[in-house]
Amino acid sequence: MNIIQKLKETVFSVLPIMAIVLILGLTAAPLGSVTIVRFVIGGILLILGLTVFTWGVDIGILPLGEKCGAALTSRKNLPLLLVAAFIIGFMVTVAEPDVQVLADQIRNVSQSINKWLLVIMIAIGVGLFVMLGLLRTILNWKLRWVLILSYTGLFALAFFSPSDFQGVAFDAGGATTGPMTVPFIMALGMGVSAVRSGKKSSDNSDGSFGLTGIASIGPVAAVCVYGILVSLKSSNADSASVVAESIESLEGFPAADFSQKFFGLGIFIKQLPDVLREVSLALLPLVIMFVVFQIFLLKLPRGQINRIVMGFIYSFVGLVIFLSGVNGGFMSAGKMLGQILGTKAFELSAGWKIFLIITGLVFGAVVVLAEPAVWVLTEQVESASAGNIRRKLLLITLSVGVAISIGLSMVRIMFKFSLWYILIPGYSIALVLTFFCPPLFTGIAFDSGGVASGPMTSTFILSFTLGTSLAFGGDAVKDAFGVIALVAMTPLIAIQVLGIIYKIKTNRKKTDAALEEK
């Protein structure tokens, strides 16, 4: 795939959101000329940055992941494979742009949380559960039982975690499965599954799927543990005062005098040193991993090394541009839009509350259809079902599901009820469906949990819910966070339901064929 195709995918992903925001920002929720100009510039930078970043991942970082997976599995050394899997899972998660954005969002509303410690905890969780996922593949454990046991332990752990961290934790699970992490994890999973494919297995059909779904459990557990440790250290912390301080950020980022000129575009220049530093810190572990693997394991020829190095350079430049656009204007517009609509819904008639919910529904429907990874997923499901599950049907199902998820997030902010009232029934249904759904579709469903919660959800949708929560005078940490988790939960149910439909259709065809033979 060339860079022009990447650009087309990214434009298709971002422009629908930009169009809706501009319409609302010029009509129902006036954002002001400065915010709108910043938003447009931020959106353009986001498109360019994400295009360059994913291009770099494709030409350099993804091949590196595939080669690492192949080299490790060819050694047939289980301890080496598991240790390397942990290191790879850790390194790529630290470099994941969605994780960086989520950590920044959390830091903005809860200053008691250390951004890099949070990122490290998330990365440790991914690394540990990548190990578990590969071990499950090698030892031929049933995916269903690994998921049930893991989620049972996870919900028990989340129960003891402070309420401030529960939504954040489940959001972390959706944010980790982004354009950097998924290629590496999928490459490792495919490599190990290929080695195992010659063995007989009653559950062989899901051998190539499920690793990403298992890996996304790890960061949720890790953030819950982090929350428990933080609560033990500072049980008297008053998160409400911290949230109140964060309201100031809704009016945009603090800017020097020069940043007020030319519609406040100086903010993009002012933040550049911090963005460069953070991107360097994020990608450095991945560079170190490449050097170590090249010396001791890969031993690639010069031509391949040059290509991988160019991939790292493109990824670095793209990530800098992406985060500059996100931090400089994209997220601040989302927060302000959420605050304006939320304030009208809070202070005025019930009609504005309905309008806010409808806005959430529209954003949800558009976001999931705009994610390039969703289109890849739907093609995968259509192929796996031999055409019985049409892409159009799956897109409609996901669109309706994600729309309901974000609509529910708006309702939850208004009425301030617990995230558990949605997550526990939702995940219970998803786990029960594993007993009726073909293993292949269960693996695809749990792998795709993070597909719907891509860059647009991690940046704009989360910012929008944060602004809405603050307008309703709630605790943003408790009320706003959790929206990514709800978006990530939708495919778990939707794809398994379609898998059951596929199973029924297949059995019906077999029955009809048997009757015809008689």
Coordinates of C-alpha atoms in Angstrom, one line a residue:
M1 CA 0.0 0.0 0.0
N2 CA 1.5 3.4 -1.0
I3 CA 1.5 6.6 0.9
I4 CA -1.3 8.1 -1.3
Q5 CA -3.6 5.2 -0.3
K6 CA -2.7 5.8 3.4
L7 CA -3.5 9.5 3.0
K8 CA -6.9 8.7 1.5
E9 CA -7.7 6.3 4.4
T10 CA -6.7 8.9 7.0
V11 CA -8.7 11.7 5.2
F12 CA -11.7 9.5 5.2
S13 CA -11.2 8.8 8.9
V14 CA -10.8 12.4 10.1
L15 CA -12.9 14.6 7.7
P16 CA -16.4 13.3 8.8
I17 CA -15.6 14.3 12.4
M18 CA -14.2 17.7 11.3
A19 CA -17.3 18.4 9.2
I20 CA -19.7 17.7 12.1
V21 CA -17.7 19.8 14.5
L22 CA -17.6 22.7 12.0
I23 CA -21.3 22.6 11.5
L24 CA -22.0 22.5 15.2
G25 CA -19.3 25.1 15.9
L26 CA -20.8 27.5 13.6
T27 CA -24.5 26.9 14.6
A28 CA -25.7 25.2 17.8
A29 CA -22.4 25.6 19.8
P30 CA -20.4 28.6 18.6
L31 CA -16.7 27.9 19.2
G32 CA -15.3 31.2 18.1
S33 CA -12.9 31.9 15.2
V34 CA -9.7 31.2 17.2
T35 CA -10.8 27.7 18.3
I36 CA -12.2 26.9 14.8
V37 CA -9.0 27.9 13.1
R38 CA -6.9 25.9 15.6
F39 CA -9.2 23.0 15.1
V40 CA -8.9 23.0 11.3
I41 CA -5.1 23.4 11.5
G42 CA -5.0 20.6 14.1
G43 CA -7.1 18.4 12.0
I44 CA -4.8 18.9 8.9
L45 CA -1.8 18.1 11.0
L46 CA -3.5 15.1 12.5
I47 CA -4.2 13.8 8.9
L48 CA -0.6 14.4 7.7
G49 CA 0.9 13.0 10.9
L50 CA -1.2 9.8 11.0
T51 CA -0.5 9.2 7.3
V52 CA 3.3 9.6 7.7
F53 CA 3.3 7.6 10.9
T54 CA 1.4 4.6 9.6
W55 CA 3.5 4.7 6.4
G56 CA 6.6 4.4 8.6
V57 CA 5.0 1.6 10.5
D58 CA 4.3 -0.3 7.3
I59 CA 7.7 0.1 5.7
G60 CA 9.9 -0.4 8.7
I61 CA 8.3 -1.2 12.0
L62 CA 5.8 -3.9 10.8
P63 CA 8.4 -5.8 8.9
L64 CA 10.6 -5.7 12.0
G65 CA 7.8 -7.2 14.1
E66 CA 7.3 -10.0 11.5
K67 CA 10.9 -10.8 11.3
C68 CA 11.2 -10.8 15.1
G69 CA 8.2 -13.2 15.3
A70 CA 9.6 -15.5 12.7
A71 CA 13.1 -15.6 14.2
L72 CA 11.8 -16.2 17.7
T73 CA 9.5 -19.1 16.7
S74 CA 12.2 -20.7 14.6
R75 CA 14.4 -21.0 17.7
K76 CA 11.8 -23.2 19.3
N77 CA 12.9 -21.9 22.7
L78 CA 9.8 -21.2 24.8
P79 CA 11.5 -19.1 27.6
L80 CA 13.2 -17.0 25.0
L81 CA 9.9 -16.5 23.1
L82 CA 8.0 -15.5 26.2
V83 CA 10.7 -13.1 27.4
A84 CA 11.0 -11.5 24.0
A85 CA 7.2 -11.3 23.7
F86 CA 7.1 -9.3 27.0
I87 CA 9.8 -7.0 25.8
I88 CA 8.2 -6.4 22.4
G89 CA 4.8 -5.8 24.0
F90 CA 6.3 -3.4 26.5
M91 CA 8.3 -1.4 23.9
V92 CA 5.6 -1.0 21.2
T93 CA 3.0 0.1 23.8
V94 CA 5.3 2.8 25.1
A95 CA 5.5 4.1 21.5
E96 CA 1.7 3.7 20.8
P97 CA 0.3 7.2 19.9
D98 CA -3.2 6.3 21.3
V99 CA -1.6 5.5 24.7
Q100 CA 0.3 8.8 24.7
V101 CA -2.9 10.7 23.9
L102 CA -4.9 8.9 26.6
A103 CA -2.1 9.5 29.2
D104 CA -2.1 13.2 28.3
Q105 CA -5.9 13.4 28.7
I106 CA -5.7 11.7 32.1
R107 CA -2.9 13.9 33.3
N108 CA -4.9 17.0 32.3
V109 CA -7.8 16.1 34.6
S110 CA -6.0 14.3 37.4
Q111 CA -2.6 15.8 38.2
S112 CA -2.0 13.2 40.9
I113 CA -1.4 10.7 38.2
N114 CA 2.2 10.5 36.8
K115 CA 1.9 10.2 33.0
W116 CA 5.0 8.1 32.4
L117 CA 4.5 5.9 35.3
L118 CA 1.0 5.3 34.0
V119 CA 2.4 4.5 30.5
I120 CA 4.9 2.1 31.9
M121 CA 2.2 0.3 33.9
I122 CA 0.1 0.0 30.8
A123 CA 3.1 -1.3 28.8
I124 CA 3.9 -3.9 31.5
G125 CA 0.3 -5.1 31.4
V126 CA 0.4 -5.5 27.6
G127 CA 3.7 -7.4 27.8
L128 CA 2.5 -9.8 30.5
F129 CA -0.7 -10.7 28.6
V130 CA 1.1 -11.0 25.3
M131 CA 3.1 -13.7 27.0
L132 CA -0.1 -15.3 28.3
G133 CA -1.6 -15.1 24.8
L134 CA 1.4 -16.8 23.2
L135 CA 1.5 -19.4 25.9
R136 CA -2.2 -20.1 25.3
T137 CA -1.5 -20.6 21.6
I138 CA 1.5 -22.9 22.2
L139 CA -0.2 -25.0 24.8
N140 CA -3.5 -25.1 22.8
W141 CA -5.6 -23.7 25.6
K142 CA -9.2 -22.9 24.7
L143 CA -9.5 -19.2 24.0
R144 CA -13.0 -19.2 25.7
W145 CA -11.6 -20.3 29.0
V146 CA -8.6 -18.0 28.9
L147 CA -10.9 -15.0 28.3
I148 CA -13.5 -16.1 31.0
L149 CA -10.8 -16.6 33.7
S150 CA -8.9 -13.5 32.7
Y151 CA -12.0 -11.2 32.8
T152 CA -13.3 -12.8 36.0
G153 CA -10.0 -11.9 37.7
L154 CA -10.0 -8.5 36.0
F155 CA -13.4 -7.5 37.3
A156 CA -12.5 -8.8 40.8
L157 CA -9.3 -6.6 40.7
A158 CA -11.2 -3.6 39.3
F159 CA -13.7 -4.0 42.2
F160 CA -10.9 -3.2 44.7
S161 CA -9.5 -0.4 42.6
P162 CA -10.5 3.2 43.4
S163 CA -13.5 4.5 41.4
D164 CA -11.3 7.2 39.9
F165 CA -9.3 4.6 38.1
Q166 CA -12.0 2.2 36.9
G167 CA -13.0 4.1 33.8
V168 CA -9.4 5.0 33.1
A169 CA -8.3 1.4 33.3
F170 CA -10.9 0.1 30.9
D171 CA -10.2 3.0 28.5
A172 CA -6.5 1.9 28.6
G173 CA -7.5 -1.5 27.3
G174 CA -9.0 0.1 24.2
A175 CA -6.3 2.6 23.6
T176 CA -3.4 0.1 23.5
T177 CA -4.7 -1.6 20.4
G178 CA -3.6 1.1 18.0
P179 CA -1.6 1.4 14.7
M180 CA 1.7 0.7 16.5
T181 CA 0.8 -2.2 18.8
V182 CA -1.5 -4.3 16.7
P183 CA 1.0 -5.0 13.9
F184 CA 3.6 -6.3 16.2
I185 CA 1.2 -8.4 18.3
M186 CA -0.5 -9.8 15.2
A187 CA 2.9 -10.7 13.6
L188 CA 3.9 -12.6 16.7
G189 CA 0.6 -14.4 16.9
M190 CA 0.6 -15.4 13.3
G191 CA 4.2 -16.7 13.6
V192 CA 3.5 -18.8 16.6
S193 CA 0.2 -20.1 15.1
A194 CA 2.0 -21.0 11.9
V195 CA 4.4 -23.2 13.9
R196 CA 1.5 -24.8 15.8
S197 CA -0.7 -25.2 12.7
G198 CA 0.6 -28.7 11.9
K199 CA -0.7 -30.0 15.3
K200 CA -4.2 -31.3 15.6
S201 CA -6.4 -29.1 17.7
S202 CA -10.1 -29.1 18.5
D203 CA -9.8 -25.3 18.7
N204 CA -7.4 -24.8 15.8
S205 CA -9.7 -22.4 14.0
D206 CA -9.0 -19.6 16.5
G207 CA -5.3 -20.2 16.6
S208 CA -4.5 -17.1 14.5
F209 CA -6.9 -14.8 16.4
G210 CA -7.4 -13.8 20.0
L211 CA -3.9 -12.6 20.9
T212 CA -4.7 -8.9 20.6
G213 CA -7.9 -9.5 22.6
I214 CA -6.0 -11.2 25.4
A215 CA -3.3 -8.5 25.3
S216 CA -5.9 -5.7 25.8
I217 CA -6.8 -7.2 29.2
G218 CA -3.3 -6.6 30.6
P219 CA -3.4 -2.8 30.6
V220 CA -6.8 -2.7 32.4
A221 CA -5.4 -4.9 35.1
A222 CA -2.2 -2.9 35.3
V223 CA -4.0 0.4 35.7
C224 CA -6.2 -1.1 38.4
V225 CA -3.1 -2.2 40.3
Y226 CA -1.6 1.3 39.8
G227 CA -4.8 2.8 41.2
I228 CA -4.7 0.6 44.3
L229 CA -1.1 1.6 44.9
V230 CA -1.9 5.3 44.4
S231 CA -4.8 5.1 46.8
L232 CA -2.6 3.4 49.4
K233 CA -0.1 6.2 49.2
S234 CA -2.5 9.2 49.2
S235 CA -5.8 8.1 50.5
N236 CA -6.7 11.7 51.4
A237 CA -6.2 13.1 47.9
D238 CA -9.1 15.3 46.8
S239 CA -9.6 14.6 43.1
A240 CA -12.5 17.0 42.8
S241 CA -10.3 20.0 43.3
V242 CA -7.9 18.7 40.7
V243 CA -10.8 18.3 38.2
A244 CA -12.0 21.8 38.9
E245 CA -8.5 23.2 38.1
S246 CA -8.7 21.4 34.7
I247 CA -11.7 23.4 33.6
E248 CA -9.3 26.2 32.7
S249 CA -7.8 24.0 30.0
L250 CA -11.2 24.0 28.1
E251 CA -10.5 27.5 26.9
G252 CA -7.4 26.2 25.1
F253 CA -3.8 25.9 26.1
P254 CA -2.0 28.6 28.1
A255 CA -0.2 30.7 25.5
A256 CA 2.4 33.4 25.4
D257 CA 1.6 36.7 23.8
F258 CA 2.8 35.6 20.3
S259 CA 0.5 32.7 20.4
Q260 CA -2.5 35.0 20.5
K261 CA -1.7 36.4 17.1
F262 CA -2.8 34.9 13.8
F263 CA -5.7 33.1 15.5
G264 CA -3.6 31.7 18.3
L265 CA -1.5 29.5 15.9
G266 CA 1.6 30.1 18.0
I267 CA 0.5 27.3 20.3
F268 CA 1.6 24.8 17.7
I269 CA 5.1 26.2 17.9
K270 CA 5.1 26.7 21.6
Q271 CA 4.3 23.0 22.3
L272 CA 6.8 21.6 19.8
P273 CA 9.8 21.1 22.2
D274 CA 7.6 19.1 24.6
V275 CA 6.2 17.0 21.8
L276 CA 9.7 16.3 20.4
R277 CA 10.9 15.2 23.8
E278 CA 7.9 13.0 24.5
V279 CA 8.1 11.3 21.1
S280 CA 11.8 10.7 21.5
L281 CA 11.2 9.1 24.9
A282 CA 8.4 7.0 23.4
L283 CA 10.4 5.6 20.4
L284 CA 13.8 5.3 22.1
P285 CA 12.9 1.9 23.7
L286 CA 11.8 0.6 20.3
V287 CA 15.1 1.7 18.7
I288 CA 17.1 0.0 21.5
M289 CA 15.1 -3.2 21.0
F290 CA 15.8 -3.2 17.2
V291 CA 19.6 -2.7 17.9
V292 CA 19.6 -5.6 20.4
F293 CA 17.6 -7.9 18.2
Q294 CA 19.7 -7.1 15.2
I295 CA 22.9 -7.9 17.0
F296 CA 21.8 -11.1 18.7
L297 CA 18.9 -12.5 16.7
L298 CA 18.0 -11.0 13.3
K299 CA 21.4 -10.1 11.6
L300 CA 19.6 -8.4 8.7
P301 CA 21.4 -7.3 5.6
R302 CA 22.2 -3.6 5.1
G303 CA 19.3 -3.0 2.7
Q304 CA 16.7 -4.2 5.1
I305 CA 18.3 -2.3 7.9
N306 CA 18.1 0.9 5.9
R307 CA 14.5 0.3 5.2
I308 CA 13.7 -0.2 8.9
V309 CA 15.6 2.9 9.8
M310 CA 13.6 4.9 7.3
G311 CA 10.5 3.5 8.8
F312 CA 11.6 4.7 12.3
I313 CA 12.3 8.2 10.9
Y314 CA 8.9 8.4 9.2
S315 CA 7.2 7.2 12.3
F316 CA 9.1 9.8 14.4
V317 CA 8.2 12.6 12.1
G318 CA 4.6 11.5 11.8
L319 CA 4.1 11.1 15.5
V320 CA 5.4 14.6 16.1
I321 CA 3.0 16.1 13.6
F322 CA 0.1 13.9 14.9
L323 CA 0.6 14.9 18.5
S324 CA 1.1 18.6 17.6
G325 CA -2.2 18.6 15.8
V326 CA -4.0 16.7 18.5
N327 CA -2.6 18.9 21.4
G328 CA -2.6 22.2 19.5
G329 CA -6.2 22.4 18.4
F330 CA -8.1 19.1 17.9
M331 CA -8.7 18.0 21.5
S332 CA -9.3 21.5 22.8
A333 CA -12.1 22.0 20.3
G334 CA -13.6 18.7 21.3
K335 CA -13.6 19.7 25.0
M336 CA -15.1 23.2 24.3
L337 CA -17.8 21.7 22.1
G338 CA -18.7 19.2 24.8
Q339 CA -18.7 22.0 27.4
I340 CA -20.9 24.3 25.4
L341 CA -23.5 21.6 24.5
G342 CA -23.3 20.2 28.0
T343 CA -23.9 23.6 29.6
K344 CA -26.9 24.2 27.4
A345 CA -28.3 20.7 28.2
F346 CA -27.6 21.3 32.0
E347 CA -29.1 24.8 32.2
L348 CA -31.8 24.9 29.5
S349 CA -34.6 22.6 28.4
A350 CA -34.8 18.9 28.2
G351 CA -34.7 19.3 24.4
W352 CA -31.0 20.2 24.7
K353 CA -30.3 17.0 26.6
I354 CA -31.9 15.0 23.8
F355 CA -29.9 17.0 21.3
L356 CA -26.7 16.2 23.2
I357 CA -27.5 12.5 23.2
I358 CA -28.3 12.6 19.5
T359 CA -25.0 14.3 18.9
G360 CA -23.2 11.5 20.8
L361 CA -25.1 8.9 18.7
V362 CA -24.1 10.6 15.4
F363 CA -20.4 10.9 16.5
G364 CA -20.5 7.2 17.4
A365 CA -21.9 6.1 14.1
V366 CA -19.5 8.3 12.1
V367 CA -16.4 7.4 14.2
V368 CA -16.6 3.7 13.7
L369 CA -17.3 3.9 10.0
A370 CA -14.4 6.3 9.6
E371 CA -11.8 4.0 11.2
P372 CA -9.7 2.4 8.4
A373 CA -9.0 -0.7 10.7
V374 CA -12.8 -1.3 10.8
W375 CA -12.9 -1.7 7.0
V376 CA -10.0 -4.2 7.2
L377 CA -11.9 -6.1 10.0
T378 CA -15.1 -6.3 8.0
E379 CA -13.3 -7.6 5.0
Q380 CA -11.7 -10.2 7.2
V381 CA -15.0 -11.4 8.7
E382 CA -16.6 -11.6 5.2
S383 CA -13.8 -13.7 4.0
A384 CA -13.8 -15.9 7.1
S385 CA -17.5 -16.5 6.8
A386 CA -17.2 -17.4 3.1
G387 CA -19.4 -14.5 2.2
N388 CA -22.3 -15.4 4.5
I389 CA -21.7 -12.4 6.7
R390 CA -21.7 -9.4 4.4
R391 CA -19.5 -6.4 5.1
K392 CA -22.4 -4.0 4.8
L393 CA -24.3 -5.9 7.5
L394 CA -21.3 -5.9 9.8
L395 CA -20.7 -2.2 9.3
I396 CA -24.3 -1.4 10.1
T397 CA -24.1 -3.5 13.2
L398 CA -20.9 -1.9 14.5
S399 CA -22.1 1.6 13.6
V400 CA -25.4 1.1 15.6
G401 CA -23.5 -0.5 18.5
V402 CA -20.8 2.2 18.8
A403 CA -23.5 4.9 18.4
I404 CA -25.4 3.4 21.3
S405 CA -22.1 3.2 23.3
I406 CA -21.4 7.0 23.0
G407 CA -25.1 7.8 23.5
L408 CA -25.0 5.9 26.7
S409 CA -21.9 7.8 27.7
M410 CA -23.8 11.0 27.4
V411 CA -26.7 9.6 29.5
R412 CA -24.2 8.4 32.1
I413 CA -22.7 11.8 32.4
M414 CA -26.1 13.4 32.8
F415 CA -27.4 11.0 35.5
K416 CA -24.0 10.1 37.0
F417 CA -24.6 6.4 37.3
S418 CA -21.8 3.9 37.6
L419 CA -19.9 2.5 34.6
W420 CA -20.4 -0.9 36.0
Y421 CA -24.1 -0.8 35.1
I422 CA -23.0 -1.1 31.5
L423 CA -19.7 -2.9 31.6
I424 CA -20.8 -5.9 33.7
P425 CA -23.9 -6.8 31.7
G426 CA -22.0 -6.1 28.4
Y427 CA -19.0 -8.3 29.2
S428 CA -21.2 -11.0 30.7
I429 CA -23.1 -11.2 27.5
A430 CA -19.9 -11.3 25.5
L431 CA -18.5 -14.1 27.6
V432 CA -21.7 -16.1 27.5
L433 CA -21.8 -15.8 23.7
T434 CA -18.4 -17.6 23.5
F435 CA -20.2 -20.9 24.3
F436 CA -22.4 -20.5 21.3
C437 CA -20.2 -18.7 18.8
P438 CA -17.6 -20.5 16.5
P439 CA -14.1 -20.1 18.0
L440 CA -12.9 -18.3 14.9
F441 CA -15.4 -15.5 15.4
T442 CA -14.8 -15.3 19.1
G443 CA -11.1 -14.7 18.4
I444 CA -11.9 -12.0 15.8
A445 CA -14.4 -10.4 18.1
F446 CA -12.1 -9.9 21.0
D447 CA -9.2 -8.9 18.7
S448 CA -11.5 -6.2 17.2
G449 CA -12.5 -4.8 20.5
G450 CA -9.8 -2.1 20.1
V451 CA -10.3 -1.7 16.4
A452 CA -13.4 0.5 16.8
S453 CA -11.6 2.6 19.5
G454 CA -9.0 4.1 17.2
P455 CA -7.3 7.5 17.0
M456 CA -10.6 9.4 16.6
T457 CA -12.0 7.9 19.8
S458 CA -8.9 8.5 21.8
T459 CA -8.6 12.1 20.8
F460 CA -11.8 13.8 19.9
I461 CA -14.6 11.6 21.4
L462 CA -12.8 11.4 24.8
S463 CA -12.2 15.2 24.7
F464 CA -15.9 15.7 23.9
T465 CA -17.0 13.6 26.9
L466 CA -14.6 15.3 29.2
G467 CA -16.0 18.7 28.2
T468 CA -19.6 17.5 28.7
S469 CA -18.8 16.0 32.1
L470 CA -17.2 19.3 33.3
A471 CA -20.2 21.2 32.1
F472 CA -22.5 19.0 34.2
G473 CA -20.3 19.7 37.2
G474 CA -19.3 16.1 37.6
D475 CA -16.1 14.4 38.3
A476 CA -14.5 14.0 34.9
V477 CA -12.3 11.1 36.0
K478 CA -15.3 9.1 37.1
D479 CA -17.9 10.3 34.6
A480 CA -16.1 10.9 31.3
F481 CA -13.5 8.1 31.3
G482 CA -15.0 4.8 30.2
V483 CA -16.2 6.0 26.8
I484 CA -13.3 4.2 25.0
A485 CA -14.2 1.0 27.0
L486 CA -17.8 1.2 25.9
V487 CA -16.8 1.6 22.2
A488 CA -14.3 -1.3 22.5
M489 CA -17.0 -3.5 24.1
T490 CA -19.4 -3.3 21.2
P491 CA -17.6 -5.5 18.7
L492 CA -17.3 -8.3 21.3
I493 CA -21.0 -8.7 21.2
A494 CA -21.8 -7.7 17.6
I495 CA -19.3 -10.0 15.8
Q496 CA -20.1 -13.0 18.0
V497 CA -23.8 -12.5 17.3
L498 CA -23.0 -12.5 13.6
G499 CA -20.8 -15.6 14.1
I500 CA -23.8 -17.4 15.6
I501 CA -25.9 -16.4 12.6
Y502 CA -23.1 -17.7 10.3
K503 CA -23.1 -21.0 12.3
I504 CA -26.9 -21.3 12.0
K505 CA -26.8 -20.6 8.3
T506 CA -24.0 -23.2 7.8
N507 CA -25.8 -25.9 9.7
R508 CA -29.0 -25.2 7.8
K509 CA -27.2 -25.5 4.5
K510 CA -25.7 -28.8 5.6
T511 CA -29.1 -30.1 6.7
D512 CA -30.7 -29.0 3.4
A513 CA -27.9 -30.7 1.5
A514 CA -28.3 -33.9 3.5
L515 CA -32.1 -33.9 2.8
E516 CA -31.5 -33.4 -0.9
E517 CA -29.2 -36.4 -1.0
K518 CA -31.8 -38.6 0.5

